[in-house]
Coordinates of C-alpha atoms and ligand atoms in Angstrom, one line a residue:
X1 CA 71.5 142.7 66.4
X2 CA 74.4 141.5 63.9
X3 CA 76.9 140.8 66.2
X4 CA 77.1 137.1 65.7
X5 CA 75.6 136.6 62.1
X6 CA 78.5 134.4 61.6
X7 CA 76.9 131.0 61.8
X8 CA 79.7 128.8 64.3
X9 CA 79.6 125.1 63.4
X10 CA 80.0 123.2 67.0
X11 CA 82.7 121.4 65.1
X12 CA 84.2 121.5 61.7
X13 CA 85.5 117.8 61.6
X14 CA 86.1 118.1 57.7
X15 CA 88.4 121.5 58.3
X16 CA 91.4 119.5 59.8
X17 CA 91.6 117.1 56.8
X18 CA 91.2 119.4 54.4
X19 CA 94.3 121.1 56.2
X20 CA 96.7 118.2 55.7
X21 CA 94.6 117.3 52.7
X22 CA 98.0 116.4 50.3
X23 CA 99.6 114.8 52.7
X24 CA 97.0 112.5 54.0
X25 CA 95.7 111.6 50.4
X26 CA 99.3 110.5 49.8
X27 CA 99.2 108.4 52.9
X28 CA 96.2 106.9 51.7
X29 CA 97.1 106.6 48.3
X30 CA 100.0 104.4 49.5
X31 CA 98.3 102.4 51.5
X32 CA 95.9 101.6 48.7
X33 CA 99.0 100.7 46.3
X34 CA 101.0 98.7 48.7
X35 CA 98.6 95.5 48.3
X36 CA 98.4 95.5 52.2
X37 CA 95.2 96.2 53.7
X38 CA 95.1 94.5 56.9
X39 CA 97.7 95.2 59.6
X40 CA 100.8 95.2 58.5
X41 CA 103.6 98.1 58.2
X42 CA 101.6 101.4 58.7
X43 CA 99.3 99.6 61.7
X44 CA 102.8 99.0 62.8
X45 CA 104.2 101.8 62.0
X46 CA 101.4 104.0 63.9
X47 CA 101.1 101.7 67.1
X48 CA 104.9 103.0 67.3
X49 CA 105.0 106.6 66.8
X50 CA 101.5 106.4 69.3
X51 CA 103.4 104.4 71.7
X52 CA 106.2 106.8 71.9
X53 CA 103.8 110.0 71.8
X54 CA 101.7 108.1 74.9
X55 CA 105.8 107.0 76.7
X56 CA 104.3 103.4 76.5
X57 CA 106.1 100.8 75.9
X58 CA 102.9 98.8 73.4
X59 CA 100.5 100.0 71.1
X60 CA 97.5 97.7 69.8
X61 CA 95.4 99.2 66.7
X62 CA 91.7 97.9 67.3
X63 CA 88.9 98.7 65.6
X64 CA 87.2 101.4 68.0
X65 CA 87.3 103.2 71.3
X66 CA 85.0 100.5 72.4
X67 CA 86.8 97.4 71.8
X68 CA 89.6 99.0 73.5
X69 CA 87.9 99.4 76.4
X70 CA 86.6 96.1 76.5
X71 CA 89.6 94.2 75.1
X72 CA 91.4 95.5 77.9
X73 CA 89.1 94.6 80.6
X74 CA 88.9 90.7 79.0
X75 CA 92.7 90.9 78.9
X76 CA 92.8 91.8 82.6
X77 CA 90.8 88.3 82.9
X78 CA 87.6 90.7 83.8
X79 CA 84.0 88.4 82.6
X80 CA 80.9 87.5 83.5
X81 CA 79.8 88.0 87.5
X82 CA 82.8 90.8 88.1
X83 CA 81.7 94.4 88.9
X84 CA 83.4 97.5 87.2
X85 CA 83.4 100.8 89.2
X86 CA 83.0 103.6 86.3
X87 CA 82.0 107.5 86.5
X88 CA 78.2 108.4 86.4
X89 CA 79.3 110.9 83.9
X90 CA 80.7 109.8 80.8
X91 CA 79.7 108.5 77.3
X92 CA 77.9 105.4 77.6
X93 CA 80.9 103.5 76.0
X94 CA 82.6 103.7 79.4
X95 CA 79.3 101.1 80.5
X96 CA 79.2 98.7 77.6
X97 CA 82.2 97.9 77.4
X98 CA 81.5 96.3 81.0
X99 CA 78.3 95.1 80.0
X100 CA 79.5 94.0 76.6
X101 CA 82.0 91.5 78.6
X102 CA 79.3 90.3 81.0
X103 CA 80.5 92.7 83.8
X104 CA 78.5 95.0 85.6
X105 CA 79.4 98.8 85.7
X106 CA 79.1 100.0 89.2
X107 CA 78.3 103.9 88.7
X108 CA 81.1 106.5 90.8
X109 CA 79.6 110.0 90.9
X110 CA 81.8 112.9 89.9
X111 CA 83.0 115.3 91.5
X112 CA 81.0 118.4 89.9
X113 CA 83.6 121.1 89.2
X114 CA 85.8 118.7 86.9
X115 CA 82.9 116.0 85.7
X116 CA 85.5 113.7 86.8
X117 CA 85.3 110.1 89.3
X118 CA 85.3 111.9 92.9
X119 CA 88.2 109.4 94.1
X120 CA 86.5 109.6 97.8
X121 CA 83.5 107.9 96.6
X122 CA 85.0 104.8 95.0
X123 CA 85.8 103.0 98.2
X124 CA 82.1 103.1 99.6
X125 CA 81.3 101.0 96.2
X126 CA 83.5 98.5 96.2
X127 CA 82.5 94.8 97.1
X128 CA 84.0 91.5 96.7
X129 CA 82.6 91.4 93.6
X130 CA 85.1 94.6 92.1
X131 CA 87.8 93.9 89.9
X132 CA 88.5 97.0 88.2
X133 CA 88.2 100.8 87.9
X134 CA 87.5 102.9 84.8
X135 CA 88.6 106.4 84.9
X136 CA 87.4 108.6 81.9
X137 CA 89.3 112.2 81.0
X138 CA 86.1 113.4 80.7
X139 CA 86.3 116.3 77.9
X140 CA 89.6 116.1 78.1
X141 CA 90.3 117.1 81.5
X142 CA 92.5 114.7 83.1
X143 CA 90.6 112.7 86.4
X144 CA 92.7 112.4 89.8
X145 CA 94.7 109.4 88.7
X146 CA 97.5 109.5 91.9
X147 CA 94.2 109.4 94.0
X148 CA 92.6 106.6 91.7
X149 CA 95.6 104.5 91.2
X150 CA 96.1 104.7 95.4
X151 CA 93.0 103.6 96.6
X152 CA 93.0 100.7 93.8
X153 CA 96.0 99.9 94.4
X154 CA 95.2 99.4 98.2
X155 CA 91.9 97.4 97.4
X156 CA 93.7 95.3 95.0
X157 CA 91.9 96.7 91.9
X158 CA 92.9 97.0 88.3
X159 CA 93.0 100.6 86.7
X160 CA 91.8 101.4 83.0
X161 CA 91.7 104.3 81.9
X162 CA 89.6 105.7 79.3
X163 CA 91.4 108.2 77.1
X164 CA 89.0 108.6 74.1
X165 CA 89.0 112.0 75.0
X166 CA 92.2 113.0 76.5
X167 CA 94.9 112.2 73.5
X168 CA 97.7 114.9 74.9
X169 CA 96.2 115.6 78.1
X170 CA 99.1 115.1 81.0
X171 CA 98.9 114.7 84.5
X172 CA 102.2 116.6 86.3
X173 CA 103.9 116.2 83.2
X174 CA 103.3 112.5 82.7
X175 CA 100.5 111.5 79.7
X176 CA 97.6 110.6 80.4
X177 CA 97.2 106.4 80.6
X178 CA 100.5 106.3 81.4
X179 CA 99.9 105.4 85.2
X180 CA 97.1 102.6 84.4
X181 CA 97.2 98.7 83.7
X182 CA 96.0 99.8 80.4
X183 CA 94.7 102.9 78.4
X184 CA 91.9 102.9 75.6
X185 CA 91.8 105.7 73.3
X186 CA 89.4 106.7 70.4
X187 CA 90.0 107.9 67.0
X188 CA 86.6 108.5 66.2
X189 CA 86.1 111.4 63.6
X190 CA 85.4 114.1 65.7
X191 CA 88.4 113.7 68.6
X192 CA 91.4 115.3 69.7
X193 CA 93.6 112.7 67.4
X194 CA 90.2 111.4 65.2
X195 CA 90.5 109.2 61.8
X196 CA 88.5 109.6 58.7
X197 CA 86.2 106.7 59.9
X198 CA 86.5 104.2 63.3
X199 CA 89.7 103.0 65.3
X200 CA 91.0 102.9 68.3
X201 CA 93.8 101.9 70.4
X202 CA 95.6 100.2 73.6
X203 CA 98.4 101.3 75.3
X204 CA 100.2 99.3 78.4
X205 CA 103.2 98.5 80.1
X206 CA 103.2 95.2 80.9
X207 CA 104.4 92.5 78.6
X208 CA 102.0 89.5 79.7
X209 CA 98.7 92.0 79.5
X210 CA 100.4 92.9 76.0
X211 CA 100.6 89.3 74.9
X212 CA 97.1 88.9 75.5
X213 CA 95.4 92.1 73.3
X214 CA 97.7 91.1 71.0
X215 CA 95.6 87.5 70.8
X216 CA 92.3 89.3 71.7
X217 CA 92.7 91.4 68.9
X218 CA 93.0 88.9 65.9
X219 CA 91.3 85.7 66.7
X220 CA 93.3 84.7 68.6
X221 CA 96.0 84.7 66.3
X222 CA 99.6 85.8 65.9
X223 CA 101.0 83.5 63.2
X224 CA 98.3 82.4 60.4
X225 CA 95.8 80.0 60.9
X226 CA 97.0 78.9 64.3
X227 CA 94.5 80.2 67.2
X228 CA 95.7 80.1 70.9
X229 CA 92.8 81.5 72.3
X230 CA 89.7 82.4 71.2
X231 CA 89.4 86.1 70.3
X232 CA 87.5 88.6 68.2
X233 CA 88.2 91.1 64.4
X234 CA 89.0 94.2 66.2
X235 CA 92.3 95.5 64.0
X236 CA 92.8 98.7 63.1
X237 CA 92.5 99.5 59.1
X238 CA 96.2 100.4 57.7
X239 CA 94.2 103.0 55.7
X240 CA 93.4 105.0 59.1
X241 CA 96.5 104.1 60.3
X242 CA 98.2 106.0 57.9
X243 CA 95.7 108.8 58.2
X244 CA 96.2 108.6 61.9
X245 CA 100.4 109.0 61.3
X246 CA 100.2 111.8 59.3
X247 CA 97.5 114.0 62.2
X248 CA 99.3 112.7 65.0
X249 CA 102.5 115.2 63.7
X250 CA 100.0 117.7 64.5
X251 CA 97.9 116.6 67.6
X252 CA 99.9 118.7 70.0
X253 CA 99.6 122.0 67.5
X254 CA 96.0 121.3 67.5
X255 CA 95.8 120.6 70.9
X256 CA 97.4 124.1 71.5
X257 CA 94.7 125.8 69.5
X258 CA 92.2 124.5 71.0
X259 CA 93.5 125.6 74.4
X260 CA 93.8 129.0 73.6
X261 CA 89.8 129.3 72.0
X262 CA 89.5 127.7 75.9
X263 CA 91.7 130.8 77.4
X264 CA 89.6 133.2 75.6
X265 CA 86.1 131.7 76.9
X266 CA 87.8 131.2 80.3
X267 CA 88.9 135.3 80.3
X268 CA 85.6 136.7 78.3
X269 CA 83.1 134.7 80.5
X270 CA 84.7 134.6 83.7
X271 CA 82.2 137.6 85.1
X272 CA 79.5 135.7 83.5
X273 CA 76.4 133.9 85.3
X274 CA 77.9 130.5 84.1
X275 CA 80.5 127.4 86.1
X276 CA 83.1 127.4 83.9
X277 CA 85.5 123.7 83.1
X278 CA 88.1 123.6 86.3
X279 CA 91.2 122.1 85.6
X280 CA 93.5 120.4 88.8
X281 CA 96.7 122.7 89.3
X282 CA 99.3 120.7 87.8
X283 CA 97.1 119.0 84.8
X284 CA 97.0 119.6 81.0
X285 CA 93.8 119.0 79.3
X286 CA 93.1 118.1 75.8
X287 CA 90.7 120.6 75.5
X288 CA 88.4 118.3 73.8
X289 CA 85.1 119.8 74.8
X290 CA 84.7 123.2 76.9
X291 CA 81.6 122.6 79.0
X292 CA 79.9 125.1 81.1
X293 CA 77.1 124.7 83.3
X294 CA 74.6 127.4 82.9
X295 CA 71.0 128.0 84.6
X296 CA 68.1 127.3 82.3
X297 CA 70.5 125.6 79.6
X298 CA 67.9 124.7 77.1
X299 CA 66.3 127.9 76.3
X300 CA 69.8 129.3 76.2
X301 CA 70.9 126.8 73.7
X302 CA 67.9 128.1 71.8
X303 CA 68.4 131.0 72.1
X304 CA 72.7 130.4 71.0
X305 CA 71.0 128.4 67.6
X306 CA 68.7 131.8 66.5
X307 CA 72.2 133.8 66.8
X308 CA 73.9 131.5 64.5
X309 CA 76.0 129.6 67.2
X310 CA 75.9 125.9 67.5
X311 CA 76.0 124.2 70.6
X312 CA 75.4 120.7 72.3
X313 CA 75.2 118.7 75.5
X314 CA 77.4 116.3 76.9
X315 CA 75.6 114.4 77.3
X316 CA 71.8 115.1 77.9
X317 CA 71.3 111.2 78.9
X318 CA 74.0 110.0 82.0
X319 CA 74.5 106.0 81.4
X320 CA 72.3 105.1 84.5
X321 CA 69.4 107.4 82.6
X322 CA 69.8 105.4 79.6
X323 CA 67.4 102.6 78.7
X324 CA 69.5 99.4 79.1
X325 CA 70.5 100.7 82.4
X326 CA 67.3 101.9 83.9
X327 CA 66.7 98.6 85.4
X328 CA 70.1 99.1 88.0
X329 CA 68.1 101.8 89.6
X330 CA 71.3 103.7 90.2
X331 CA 70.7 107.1 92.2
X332 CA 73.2 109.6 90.9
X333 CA 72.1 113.2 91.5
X334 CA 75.4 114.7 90.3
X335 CA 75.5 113.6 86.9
X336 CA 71.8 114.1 87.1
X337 CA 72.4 117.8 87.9
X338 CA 75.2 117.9 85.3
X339 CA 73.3 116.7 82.9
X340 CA 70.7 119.3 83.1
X341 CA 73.3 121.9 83.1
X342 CA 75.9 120.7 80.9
X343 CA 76.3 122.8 77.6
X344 CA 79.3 122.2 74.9
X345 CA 80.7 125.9 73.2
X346 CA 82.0 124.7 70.0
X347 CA 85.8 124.5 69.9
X348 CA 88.3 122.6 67.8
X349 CA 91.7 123.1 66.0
X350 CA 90.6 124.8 63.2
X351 CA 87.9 127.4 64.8
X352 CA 89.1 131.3 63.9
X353 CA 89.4 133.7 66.4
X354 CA 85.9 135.4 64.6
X355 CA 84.2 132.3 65.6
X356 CA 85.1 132.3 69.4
X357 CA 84.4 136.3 69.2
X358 CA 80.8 135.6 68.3
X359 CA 80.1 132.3 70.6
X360 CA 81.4 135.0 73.5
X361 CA 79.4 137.3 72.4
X362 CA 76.0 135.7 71.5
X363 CA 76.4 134.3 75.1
X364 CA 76.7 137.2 76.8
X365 CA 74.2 139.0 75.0
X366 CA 71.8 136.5 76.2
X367 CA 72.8 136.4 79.7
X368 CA 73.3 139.9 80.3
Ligands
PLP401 C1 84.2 108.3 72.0 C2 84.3 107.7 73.4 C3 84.4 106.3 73.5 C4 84.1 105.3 72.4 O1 84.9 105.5 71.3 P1 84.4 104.9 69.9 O2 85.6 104.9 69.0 O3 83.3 105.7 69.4 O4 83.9 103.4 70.1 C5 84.6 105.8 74.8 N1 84.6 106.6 75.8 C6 84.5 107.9 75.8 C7 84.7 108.7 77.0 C8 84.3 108.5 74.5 O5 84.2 109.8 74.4

């Protein structure tokens, strides 16, 4: 059988780079001969343009996904004793950024045709204890925010919303983090909009919540060796920055891409023994996984690997599973079951049309 000797790569994360190669490598070059390597004009410059691409009105550079998320709970005055509703399902970065602040993440099972917070299930968890929700767009797929932001908004909650994997997803025609107290995204390598190392950023609305990451960010610190506050080293590097300016031209070209290797899998494998990703009517996702679920998932991940196709699982460990969690004792059979079934078909904006042939076919061979 020769039909897939083409070896697929789940994900070429040098191919977009070398893409825009001259023009980032300018970028950096500049950055490198301005004498200005910590904040400064092309942090600023980014945190605008990413502002305007997100239709918020700030834009904080930090240092990763991770400090986003848990800058913006401390900036929402969340700490020690609170309790954090967040999805079973999600990266674990979603938890520690709770735990990291002395919170507690209190796990939300999904609702299992999206992967995403099941907005019924939050109210059952909440105690006086609760100060805030995290929503994650998990692959890309844009959770039930108008659902979210309701009951939180009746129960007196804060919304964050993790984006690290939704950068041009849009719910009804409005971005995604646009309808939360704040938004962190991730611009970790292998992302929809991903640097050529770490970063990350916040987005919000609200001026006072603003003035506070703005602190949080930089010890404290807006004006040289005067501290208001005591705070953290979580800026993003002007180096990435510029990096960041010059993909961020392109996100919504590769975001395209990537949506139509997801329109092919959706068409070739829709009579296939598999649950294909289910996306709300009215919502635009990122694209930045396509996950099926498929029956007997290792052995056909194997079996993917001996045809040449590359595959992986998001994520085979929910947070609860993981060892500093196991001690919560959380039950959560859907992310359980997800978990077991969960498999990642490669995609991303520089994939051929030969590639997402042969992941098609290898998978079909082996399920027919
Ligand atoms: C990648 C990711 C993060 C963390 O981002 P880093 O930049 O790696 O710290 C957080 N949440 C989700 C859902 C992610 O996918």
């Amino acid at each position: 059988m020769t039909a897939t000797q083409l070896r697929v790569p789940f994900l070429d994360v040098k191919g977009a780079y070398l893409e825009l190669k001259k023009e980032i490598d300018e970028a950096v070059a500049r950055v490198l001969n301005s004498g200005c390597y910590i904040l400064g004009p092309e942090v600023e410059a980014f945190e605008s343009c990413y502002a305007n691409y997100c239709q918020a009105k700030h834009c904080f550079g930090v240092a990763s996904g991770l400090d986003a998320l848990s800058l913006s709970l401390r900036a929402l005055g969340v700490g020690p004793g609170d309790e954090v509703l967040v999805p079973s399902m999600t990266f674990v970065a979603t938890w520690m950024a709770v735990s990291n602040i002395g919170a507690v993440p209190v796990a939300v099972e999904p609702q299992i045709d999206t992967g995403n917070m099941d907005p019924k299930l939050i109210e059952e968890r909440i105690t006086a204890k609760t100060k805030a929700v995290i929503a994650v767009h998990l692959f890309g797929n844009p959770a039930d925010m108008p659902a979210i932001c309701d009951v939180a908004r009746r129960r007196n909650l804060y919304v964050i919303e993790d984006a690290a994997q939704a950068h041009g997803a849009a719910i009804n025609g409005v971005p995604v983090g646009k309808t939360a107290d704040a938004a962190a995204w991730s611009f970790y390598p292998g992302k929809n909009l991903g640097a050529l190392g770490d970063g990350g950023a916040i987005t919000v609305h609200d001026d006072a919540i603003a003035d506070r990451i703005r602190l949080l960010r930089n010890y404290g610190s807006v004006h040289k060796y005067c501290h208001e506050t005591l705070g953290f080293n979580s800026r993003l590097d002007p180096v990435q920055a510029a990096v960041l300016n010059v993909k961020l031209k392109y996100l919504d070209n590769w975001n395209a891409r990537r949506a139509k290797i997801a329109e092919t899998y959706s068409k070739r494998l829709s009579g296939a023994s598999v649950k294909l990703p289910h996306i709300q009517a009215g919502n635009v996702s990122s694209w930045h996984l396509y996950a099926i679920r498929v029956a007997d998932r290792n052995s056909v991940m194997e079996k993917m690997r001996s045809l040449g196709v590359d595959t992986q699982i998001h994520y085979p460990n929910p947070p609860s599973r993981d060892i500093p969690y196991q001690p919560l004792n959380y039950v959560t059979p859907i992310a359980d079951e997800m978990a077991n079934t969960l498999l990642s078909l490669p995609i991303g904006p520089t994939q051929d049309e030969s590639a997402t042939g042969a992941v098609v076919d290898s998978l079909t061979q082996i399920l027919y």
